[in-house]
Coordinates of C-alpha atoms in Angstrom, one line a residue:
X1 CA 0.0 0.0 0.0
X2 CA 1.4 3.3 -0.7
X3 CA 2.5 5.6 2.0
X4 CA -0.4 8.5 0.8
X5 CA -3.1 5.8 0.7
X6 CA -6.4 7.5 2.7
X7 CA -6.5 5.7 6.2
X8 CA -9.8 4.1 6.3
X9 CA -12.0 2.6 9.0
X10 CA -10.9 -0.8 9.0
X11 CA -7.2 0.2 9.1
X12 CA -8.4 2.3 13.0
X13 CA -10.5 -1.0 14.0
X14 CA -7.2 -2.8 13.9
X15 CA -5.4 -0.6 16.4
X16 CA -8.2 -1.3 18.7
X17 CA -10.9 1.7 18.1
X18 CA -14.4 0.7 19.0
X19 CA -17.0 0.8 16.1
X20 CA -18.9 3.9 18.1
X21 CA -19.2 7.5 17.1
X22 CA -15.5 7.8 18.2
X23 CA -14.5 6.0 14.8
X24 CA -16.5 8.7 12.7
X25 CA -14.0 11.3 15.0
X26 CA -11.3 9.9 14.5
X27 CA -11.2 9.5 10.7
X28 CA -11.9 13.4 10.2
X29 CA -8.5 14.0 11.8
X30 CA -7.3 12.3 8.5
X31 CA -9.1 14.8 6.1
X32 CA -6.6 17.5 7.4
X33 CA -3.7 18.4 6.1
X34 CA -1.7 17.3 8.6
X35 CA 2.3 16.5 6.7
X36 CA 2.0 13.0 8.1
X37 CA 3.0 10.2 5.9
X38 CA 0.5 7.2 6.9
X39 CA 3.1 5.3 8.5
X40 CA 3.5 8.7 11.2
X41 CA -0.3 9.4 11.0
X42 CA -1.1 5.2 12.0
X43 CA 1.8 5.7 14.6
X44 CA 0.0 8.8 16.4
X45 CA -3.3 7.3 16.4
X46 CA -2.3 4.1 18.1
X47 CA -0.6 6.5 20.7
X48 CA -3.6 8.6 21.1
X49 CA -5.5 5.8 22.1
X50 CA -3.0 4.4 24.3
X51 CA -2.4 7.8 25.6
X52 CA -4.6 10.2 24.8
X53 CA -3.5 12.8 27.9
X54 CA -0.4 12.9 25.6
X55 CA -2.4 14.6 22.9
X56 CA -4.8 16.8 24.8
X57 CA -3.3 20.0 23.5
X58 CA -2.1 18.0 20.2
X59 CA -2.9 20.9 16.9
X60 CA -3.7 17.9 14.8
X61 CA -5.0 15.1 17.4
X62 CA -6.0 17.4 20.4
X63 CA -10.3 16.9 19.6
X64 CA -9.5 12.8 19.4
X65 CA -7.7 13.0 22.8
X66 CA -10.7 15.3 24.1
X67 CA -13.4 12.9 23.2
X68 CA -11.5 9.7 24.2
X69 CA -11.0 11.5 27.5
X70 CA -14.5 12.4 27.6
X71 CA -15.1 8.6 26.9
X72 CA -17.1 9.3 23.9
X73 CA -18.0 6.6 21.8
X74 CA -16.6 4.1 24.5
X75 CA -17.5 0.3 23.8
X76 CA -20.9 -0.4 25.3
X77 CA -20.2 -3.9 26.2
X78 CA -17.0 -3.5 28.0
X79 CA -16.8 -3.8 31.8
X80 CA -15.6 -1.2 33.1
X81 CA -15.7 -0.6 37.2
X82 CA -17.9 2.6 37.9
X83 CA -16.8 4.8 39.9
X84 CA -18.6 6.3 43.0
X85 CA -21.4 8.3 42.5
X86 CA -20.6 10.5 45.8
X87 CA -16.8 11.3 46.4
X88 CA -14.9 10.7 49.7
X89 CA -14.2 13.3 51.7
X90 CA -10.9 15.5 50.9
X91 CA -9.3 18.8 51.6
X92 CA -7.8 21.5 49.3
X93 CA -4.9 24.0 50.4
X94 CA -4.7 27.1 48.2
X95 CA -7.5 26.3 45.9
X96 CA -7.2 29.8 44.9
X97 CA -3.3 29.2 43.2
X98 CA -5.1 26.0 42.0
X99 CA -5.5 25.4 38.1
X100 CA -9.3 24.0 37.4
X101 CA -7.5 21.1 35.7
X102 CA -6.0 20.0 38.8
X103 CA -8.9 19.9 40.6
X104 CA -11.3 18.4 38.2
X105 CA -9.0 15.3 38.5
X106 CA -8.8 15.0 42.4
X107 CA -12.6 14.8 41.9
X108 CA -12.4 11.9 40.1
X109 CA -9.7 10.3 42.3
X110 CA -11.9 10.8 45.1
X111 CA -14.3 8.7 43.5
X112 CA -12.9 5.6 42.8
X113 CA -14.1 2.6 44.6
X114 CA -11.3 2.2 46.8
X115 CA -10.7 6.0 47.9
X116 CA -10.9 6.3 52.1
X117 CA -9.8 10.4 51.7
X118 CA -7.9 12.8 49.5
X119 CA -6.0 15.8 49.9
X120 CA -4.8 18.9 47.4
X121 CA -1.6 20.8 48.2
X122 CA -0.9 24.2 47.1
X123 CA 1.6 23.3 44.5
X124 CA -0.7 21.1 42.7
X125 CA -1.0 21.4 38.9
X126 CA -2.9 18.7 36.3
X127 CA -0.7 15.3 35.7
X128 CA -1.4 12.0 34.5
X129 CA -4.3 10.0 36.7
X130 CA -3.5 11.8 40.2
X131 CA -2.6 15.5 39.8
X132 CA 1.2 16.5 41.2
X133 CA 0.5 17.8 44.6
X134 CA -2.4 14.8 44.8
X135 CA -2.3 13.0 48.0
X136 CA -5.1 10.2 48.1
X137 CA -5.6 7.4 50.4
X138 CA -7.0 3.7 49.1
X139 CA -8.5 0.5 51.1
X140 CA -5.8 -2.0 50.7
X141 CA -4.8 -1.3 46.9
X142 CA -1.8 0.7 45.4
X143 CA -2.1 3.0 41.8
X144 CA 0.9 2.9 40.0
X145 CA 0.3 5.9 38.1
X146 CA -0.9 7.2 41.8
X147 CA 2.8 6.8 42.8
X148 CA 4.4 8.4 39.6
X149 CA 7.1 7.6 36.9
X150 CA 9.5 8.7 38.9
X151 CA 9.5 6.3 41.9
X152 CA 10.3 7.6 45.3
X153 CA 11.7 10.8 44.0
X154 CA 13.3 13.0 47.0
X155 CA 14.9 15.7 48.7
X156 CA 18.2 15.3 50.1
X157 CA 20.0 18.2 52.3
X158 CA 23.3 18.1 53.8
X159 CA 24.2 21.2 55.8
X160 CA 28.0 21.7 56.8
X161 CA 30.2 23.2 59.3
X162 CA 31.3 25.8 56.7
X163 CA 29.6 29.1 57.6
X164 CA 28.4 31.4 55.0
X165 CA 30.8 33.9 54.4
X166 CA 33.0 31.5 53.3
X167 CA 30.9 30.1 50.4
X168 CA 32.0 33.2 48.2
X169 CA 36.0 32.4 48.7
X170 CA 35.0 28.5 47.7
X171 CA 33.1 29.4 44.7
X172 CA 35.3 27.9 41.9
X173 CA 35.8 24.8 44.0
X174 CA 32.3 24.5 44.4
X175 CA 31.3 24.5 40.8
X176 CA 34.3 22.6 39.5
X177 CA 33.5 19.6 41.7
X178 CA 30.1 20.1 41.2
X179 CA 30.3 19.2 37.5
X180 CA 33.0 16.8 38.2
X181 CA 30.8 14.2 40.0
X182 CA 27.6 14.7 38.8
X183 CA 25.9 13.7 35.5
X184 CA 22.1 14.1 34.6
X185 CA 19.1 13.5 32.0
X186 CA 18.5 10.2 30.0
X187 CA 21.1 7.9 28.6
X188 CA 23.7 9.4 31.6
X189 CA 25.7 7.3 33.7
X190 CA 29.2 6.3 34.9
X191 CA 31.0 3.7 33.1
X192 CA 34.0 0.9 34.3
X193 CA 36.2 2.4 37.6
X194 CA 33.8 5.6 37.6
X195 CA 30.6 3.0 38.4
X196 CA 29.4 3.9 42.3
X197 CA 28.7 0.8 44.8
X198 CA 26.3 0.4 47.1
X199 CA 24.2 -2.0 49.0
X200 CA 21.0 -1.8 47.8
X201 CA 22.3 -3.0 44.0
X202 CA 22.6 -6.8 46.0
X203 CA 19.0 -6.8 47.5
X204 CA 16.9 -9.9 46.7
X205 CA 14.5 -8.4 45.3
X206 CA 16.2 -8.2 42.0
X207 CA 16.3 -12.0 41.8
X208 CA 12.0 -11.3 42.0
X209 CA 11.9 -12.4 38.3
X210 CA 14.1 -11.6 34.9
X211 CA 12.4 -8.1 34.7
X212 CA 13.6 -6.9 37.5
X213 CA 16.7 -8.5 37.2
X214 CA 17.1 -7.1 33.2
X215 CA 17.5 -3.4 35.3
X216 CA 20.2 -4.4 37.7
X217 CA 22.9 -3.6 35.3
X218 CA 21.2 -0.2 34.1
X219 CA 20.3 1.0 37.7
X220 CA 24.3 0.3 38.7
X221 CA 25.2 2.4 36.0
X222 CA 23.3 4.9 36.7
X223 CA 24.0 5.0 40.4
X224 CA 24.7 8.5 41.8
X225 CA 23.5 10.2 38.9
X226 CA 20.6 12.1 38.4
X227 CA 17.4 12.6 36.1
X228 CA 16.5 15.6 33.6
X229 CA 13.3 17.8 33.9
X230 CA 13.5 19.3 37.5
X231 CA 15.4 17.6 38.8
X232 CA 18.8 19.5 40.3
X233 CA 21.9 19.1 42.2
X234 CA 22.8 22.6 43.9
X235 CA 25.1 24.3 46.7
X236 CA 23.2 27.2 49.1
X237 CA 23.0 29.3 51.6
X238 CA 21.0 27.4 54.7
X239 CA 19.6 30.2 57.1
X240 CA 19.0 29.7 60.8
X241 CA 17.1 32.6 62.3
X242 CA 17.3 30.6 65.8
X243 CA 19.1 27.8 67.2
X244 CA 17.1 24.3 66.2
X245 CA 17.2 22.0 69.7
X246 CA 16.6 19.3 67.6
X247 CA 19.4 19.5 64.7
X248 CA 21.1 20.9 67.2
X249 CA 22.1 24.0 64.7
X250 CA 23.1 27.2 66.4
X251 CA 21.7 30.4 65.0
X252 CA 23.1 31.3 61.6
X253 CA 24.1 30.9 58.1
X254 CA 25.7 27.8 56.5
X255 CA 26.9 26.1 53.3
X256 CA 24.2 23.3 51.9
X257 CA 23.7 21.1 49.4
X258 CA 20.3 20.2 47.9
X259 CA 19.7 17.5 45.8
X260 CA 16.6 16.6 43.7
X261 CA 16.1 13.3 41.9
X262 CA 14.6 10.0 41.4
X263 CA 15.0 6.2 40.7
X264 CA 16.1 6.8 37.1
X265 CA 15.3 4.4 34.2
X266 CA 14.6 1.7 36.8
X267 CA 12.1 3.2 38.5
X268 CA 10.7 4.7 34.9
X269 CA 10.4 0.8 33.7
X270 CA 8.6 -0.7 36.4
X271 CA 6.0 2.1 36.6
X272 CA 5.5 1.6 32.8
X273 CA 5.0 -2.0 33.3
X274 CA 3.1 -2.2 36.5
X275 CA 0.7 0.5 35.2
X276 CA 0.1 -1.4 32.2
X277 CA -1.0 -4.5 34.3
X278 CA -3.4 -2.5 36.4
X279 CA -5.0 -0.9 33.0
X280 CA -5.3 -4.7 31.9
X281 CA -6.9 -6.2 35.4
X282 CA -8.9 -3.0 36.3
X283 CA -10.9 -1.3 33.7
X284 CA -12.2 2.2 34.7
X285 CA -14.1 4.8 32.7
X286 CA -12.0 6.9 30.4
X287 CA -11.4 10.0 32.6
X288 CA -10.3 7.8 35.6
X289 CA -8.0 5.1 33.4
X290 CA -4.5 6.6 34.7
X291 CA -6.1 5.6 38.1
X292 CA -6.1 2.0 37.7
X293 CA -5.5 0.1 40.8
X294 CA -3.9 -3.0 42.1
X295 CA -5.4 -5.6 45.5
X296 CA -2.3 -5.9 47.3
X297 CA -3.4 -9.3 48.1
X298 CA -3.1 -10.1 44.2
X299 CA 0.6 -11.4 43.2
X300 CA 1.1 -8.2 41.0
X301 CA 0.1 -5.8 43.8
X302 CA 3.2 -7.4 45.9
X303 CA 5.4 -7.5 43.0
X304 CA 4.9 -4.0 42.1
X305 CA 4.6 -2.9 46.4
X306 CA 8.3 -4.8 46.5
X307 CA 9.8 -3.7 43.5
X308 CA 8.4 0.3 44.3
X309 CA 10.0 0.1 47.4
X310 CA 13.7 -1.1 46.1
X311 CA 13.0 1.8 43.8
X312 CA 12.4 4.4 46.4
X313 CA 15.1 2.9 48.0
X314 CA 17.9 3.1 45.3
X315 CA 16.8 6.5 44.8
X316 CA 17.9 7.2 48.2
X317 CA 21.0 5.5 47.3
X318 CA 21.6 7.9 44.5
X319 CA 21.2 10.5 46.8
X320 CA 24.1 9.8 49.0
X321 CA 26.7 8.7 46.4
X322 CA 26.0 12.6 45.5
X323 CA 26.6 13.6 49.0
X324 CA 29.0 11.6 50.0
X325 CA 31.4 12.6 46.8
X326 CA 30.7 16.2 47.6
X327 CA 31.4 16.0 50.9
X328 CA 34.9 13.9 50.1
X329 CA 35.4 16.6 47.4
X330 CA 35.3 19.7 49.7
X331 CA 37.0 18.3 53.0
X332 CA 33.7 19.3 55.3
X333 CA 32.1 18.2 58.0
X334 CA 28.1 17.3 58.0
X335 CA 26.1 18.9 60.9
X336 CA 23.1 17.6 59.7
X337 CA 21.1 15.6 56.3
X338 CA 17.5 15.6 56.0
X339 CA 15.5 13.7 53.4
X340 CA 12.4 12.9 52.6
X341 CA 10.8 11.6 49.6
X342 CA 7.5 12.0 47.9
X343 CA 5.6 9.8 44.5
X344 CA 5.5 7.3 47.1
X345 CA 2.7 4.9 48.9
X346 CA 2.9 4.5 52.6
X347 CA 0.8 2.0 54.9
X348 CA -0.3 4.6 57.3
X349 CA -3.3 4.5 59.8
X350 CA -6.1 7.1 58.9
X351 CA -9.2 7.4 61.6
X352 CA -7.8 4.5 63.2
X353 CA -7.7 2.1 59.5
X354 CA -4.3 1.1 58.3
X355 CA -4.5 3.0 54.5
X356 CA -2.0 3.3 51.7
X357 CA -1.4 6.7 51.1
X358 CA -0.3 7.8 47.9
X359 CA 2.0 11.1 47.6
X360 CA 2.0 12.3 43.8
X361 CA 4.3 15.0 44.5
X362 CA 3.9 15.8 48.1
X363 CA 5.9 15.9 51.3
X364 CA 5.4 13.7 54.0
X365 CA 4.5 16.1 57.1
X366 CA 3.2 14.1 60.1
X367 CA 4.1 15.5 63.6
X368 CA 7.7 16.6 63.8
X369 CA 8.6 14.7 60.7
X370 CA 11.4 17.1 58.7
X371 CA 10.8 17.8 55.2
X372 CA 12.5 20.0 52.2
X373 CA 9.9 22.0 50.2
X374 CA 12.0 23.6 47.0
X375 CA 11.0 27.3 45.1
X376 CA 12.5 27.6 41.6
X377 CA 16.2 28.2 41.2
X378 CA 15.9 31.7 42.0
X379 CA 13.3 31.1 45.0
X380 CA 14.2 30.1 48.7
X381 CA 13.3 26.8 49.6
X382 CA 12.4 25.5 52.9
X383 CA 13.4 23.1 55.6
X384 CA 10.0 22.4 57.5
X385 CA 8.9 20.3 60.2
X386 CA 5.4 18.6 60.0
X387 CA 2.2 19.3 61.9
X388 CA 0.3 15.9 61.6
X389 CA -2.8 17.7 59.7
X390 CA -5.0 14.7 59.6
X391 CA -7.4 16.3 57.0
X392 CA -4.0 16.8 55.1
X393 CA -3.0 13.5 55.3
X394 CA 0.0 14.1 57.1
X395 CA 1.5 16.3 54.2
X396 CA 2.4 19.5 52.2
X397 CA 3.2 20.8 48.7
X398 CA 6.7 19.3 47.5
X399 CA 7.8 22.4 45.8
X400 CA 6.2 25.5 44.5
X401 CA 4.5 24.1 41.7
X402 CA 4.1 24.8 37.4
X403 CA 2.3 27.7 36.7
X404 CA 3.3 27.2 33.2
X405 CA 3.3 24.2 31.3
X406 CA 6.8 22.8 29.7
X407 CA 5.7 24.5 26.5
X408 CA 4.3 27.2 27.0
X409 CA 7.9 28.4 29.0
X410 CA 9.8 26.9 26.0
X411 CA 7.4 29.3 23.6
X412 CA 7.0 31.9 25.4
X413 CA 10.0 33.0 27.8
X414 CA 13.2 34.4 26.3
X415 CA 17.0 33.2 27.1
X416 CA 17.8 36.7 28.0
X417 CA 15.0 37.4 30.3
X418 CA 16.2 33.9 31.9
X419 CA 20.0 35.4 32.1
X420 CA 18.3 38.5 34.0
X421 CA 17.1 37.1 36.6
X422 CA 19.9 34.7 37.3
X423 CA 22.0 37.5 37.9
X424 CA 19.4 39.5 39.7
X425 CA 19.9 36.7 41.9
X426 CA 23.6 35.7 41.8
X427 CA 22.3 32.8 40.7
X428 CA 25.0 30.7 38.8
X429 CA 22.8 27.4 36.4
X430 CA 24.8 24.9 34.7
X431 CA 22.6 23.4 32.2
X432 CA 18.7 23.6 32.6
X433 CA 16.0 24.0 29.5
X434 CA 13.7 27.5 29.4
X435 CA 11.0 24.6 30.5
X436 CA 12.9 24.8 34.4
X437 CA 13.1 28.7 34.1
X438 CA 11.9 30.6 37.5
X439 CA 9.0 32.3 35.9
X440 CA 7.4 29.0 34.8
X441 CA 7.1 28.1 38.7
X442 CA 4.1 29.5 41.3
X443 CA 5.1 32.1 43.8
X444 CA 7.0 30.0 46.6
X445 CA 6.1 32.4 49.4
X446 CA 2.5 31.8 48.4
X447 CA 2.9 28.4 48.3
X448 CA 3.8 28.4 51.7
X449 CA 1.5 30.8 52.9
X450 CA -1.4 28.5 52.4
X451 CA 0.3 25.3 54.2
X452 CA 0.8 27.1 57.5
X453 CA -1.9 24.5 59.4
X454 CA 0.5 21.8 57.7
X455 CA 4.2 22.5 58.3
X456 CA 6.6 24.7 60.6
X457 CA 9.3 26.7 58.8
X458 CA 12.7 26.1 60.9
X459 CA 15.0 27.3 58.1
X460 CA 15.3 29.0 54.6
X461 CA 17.8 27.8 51.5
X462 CA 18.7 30.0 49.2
X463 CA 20.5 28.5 45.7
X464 CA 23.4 29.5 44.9
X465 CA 24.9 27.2 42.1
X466 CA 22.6 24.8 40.2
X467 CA 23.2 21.9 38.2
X468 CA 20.5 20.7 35.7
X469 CA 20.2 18.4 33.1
X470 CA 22.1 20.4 29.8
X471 CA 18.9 20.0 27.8
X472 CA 16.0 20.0 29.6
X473 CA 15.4 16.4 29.2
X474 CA 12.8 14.1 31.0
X475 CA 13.2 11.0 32.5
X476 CA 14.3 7.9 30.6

């Protein structure tokens, strides 16, 4: 067949779309004038289909996405699990910094059979499934897509014994070491006598089967590196206003490191996988499908509870290759390292019932549990300690939150606006895409503002030198 041959409706039934008004839809994206060969236009549609959140905003495909959302069309004699009628109870924290989107999601969440409570945190903006800044709590079942891509991504802080004056005679070392043991984005790792050890790359669990096992090699590579997007390794300034009892920090100002990452490609693959398996077992309407849910009494709710774990758990192991290098690299002494992680499911007790709560992109905050909560690169950020706000379910924003989408900064900001307010700043960035750029990022002060009932401030970070990922990548 050649490659301008019309699509017609028998070539879209055999990628899977259901002989419903959604067909008639779908083939008037092909009477456009698109400057897709077939080959590229039979490749989108299957993706739209499989991912149609993908292509919401999509010039050619953005209607098709809408209505498969919208479950248009959607086959009548396929089971699908409704969702409640009534939603559970949940809370929202600074509705009013809150993008509709966002919201209209935590209302379906809410809804799902095995939804206990939910909770929005000031930061939130619209994901995939579970909005970022979604905090939700289920009856005995975990959501992959609940979790995240990014398994047990997390905050690390070290805080050392080198006062803040002297940060601006240590400069040069500070950057040169900082781009001498770190590496970031997808595809970047250490190779032969620079490959990092640690424990966690002999746990049993990667003897669970041959897919787990098939990422050993890839996760030991990329061992003390980080990932692209947000995520950042960066020296600052960590202001005491007071002496903390509990640190046991005098009053005053110190050199810091903050670190931002993930579980890499590992943690990337087994969400892909294990969300695929909980689309397959538990069929939900079409606005609720990135919500699918496994029994963790089922053998692929412990696989994927086990496996999430050793991810969370090498993440943490990234964390302190890139501290402990640091540290090495600039002869100092830690005073204290606090770390917490979020896109995460805890067993927790809520209202007296053990829960899993599920953190897409929030900070755990129950009662005098420490936390980091990040601004932009420009921004303070924050070392808190939690209040235990049950309607919060125990937690707070993980940042400051979008409040521009990765395209829209890459359209719309300009390099030399960027540059500005760097130096405004005295802000030095080594690498970083206009997507990471302050102004795409909610007003941090706000932000925190709103989470008083959830978190105590007990010091402020302010960035200094910032690593990023050279091109703005995501995840691989």
């Amino acid at each position: 067949m050649k490659e301008n041959t019309p699509i017609n409706g028998n070539d879209l039934l055999d990628l899977g779309y259901p002989h419903t008004e959604l067909l008639g839809i779908a083939l008037k994206v092909n009477k456009k004038r698109t400057g897709f060969t077939k080959t590229e236009m039979l490749a989108h549609y299957k993706a739209v289909l499989a991912n149609a959140e993908d292509y919401i905003n999509h010039n050619v495909f953005g209607k098709l996405a809408t209505a498969i959302i919208e479950g248009v069309g959607q086959r009548e004699e396929e089971e699908v699990i409704p969702l409640r009628e009534e939603a559970v109870e949940y809370s929202i924290y600074g509705a009013q910094h809150i993008e509709d989107g966002a919201i209209a999601q935590m209302r379906t969440a809410v809804k799902l059979p095995v939804a206990v409570a939910g909770a929005l945190m000031p930061d939130a903006h619209q994901g995939y499934g579970l909005p970022i800044g979604g905090v939700l709590a289920t009856d005995n079942a975990v959501i992959p897509y609940g979790v995240g891509v990014d398994i047990g991504c997390r905050m690390a802080l070290s805080i050392f014994d080198i006062k803040g004056l002297e940060f601006y005679g240590m400069e040069d070392l500070l950057k040169e070491q900082l781009v001498k043991h770190t590496k970031f984005g997808a595809g970047h790792g250490f190779q032969g006598q620079y490959k990092a050890q640690h424990e966690v790359l002999d746990r049993g669990e990667f003897n669970l089967n041959p897919f787990i096992k098939n990422l050993q090699d890839k996760a030991w590579e990329q061992l003390g590196s980080s990932g692209g997007g947000n995520h950042f390794v960066e020296w600052g300034l960590m202001e005491f206003t007071e002496r903390d009892e509990v640190l046991k920090i005098e009053k005053g100002t110190y050199l810091a490191l903050l670190t931002h990452s993930g579980s890499r490609g590992m943690g990337a693959t087994i969400a892909g996988r294990y969300t695929q398996i909980a689309k397959d077992i538990c069929k939900l309407p079409y606005e609720a499908k990135n919500l699918a849910y496994l029994d963790l009494n089922s053998e692929a709710g412990q696989e994927y509870w086990m496996m999430m774990n050793l991810a969370g758990d090498y993440a943490s192991a990234c964390h302190q290759v890139i501290h402990d290098k640091l540290t090495k690299a600039i002869g100092a002494e830690v005073l204290a390292k606090i770390e917490n992680h979020h896109n995460f499911a805890w067993k927790e007790m809520y209202q007296g019932k053990e829960v899993i709560v599920h953190r897409k992109g929030a900070t755990p905050a129950s009662k005098g549990v420490m936390g980091i909560i990040p601004g932009s690169m420009t921004a303070p950020g924050f070392l808190v300690r939690g209040k235990g706000e049950e309607e919060a379910l125990n937690s707070a924003s993980h940042g400051a939150g979008r409040q521009m989408s990765r395209t829209q900064a890459i359209k719309k900001l300009k390099s030399e606006d960027i540059k500005a307010a760097l130096a405004d700043c005295g802000v030095q960035l080594i690498g970083a895409g206009k997507d990471e750029a302050p102004m795409a990022y909610k007003d941090i002060h706000q932000v925190m503002a709103a989470q008083g009932e959830l978190v105590d401030v007990v010091a402020m970070f302010t960035p200094k030198i910032v690593r990023m990922s050279d091109d703005g990548s995501k995840e691989d």
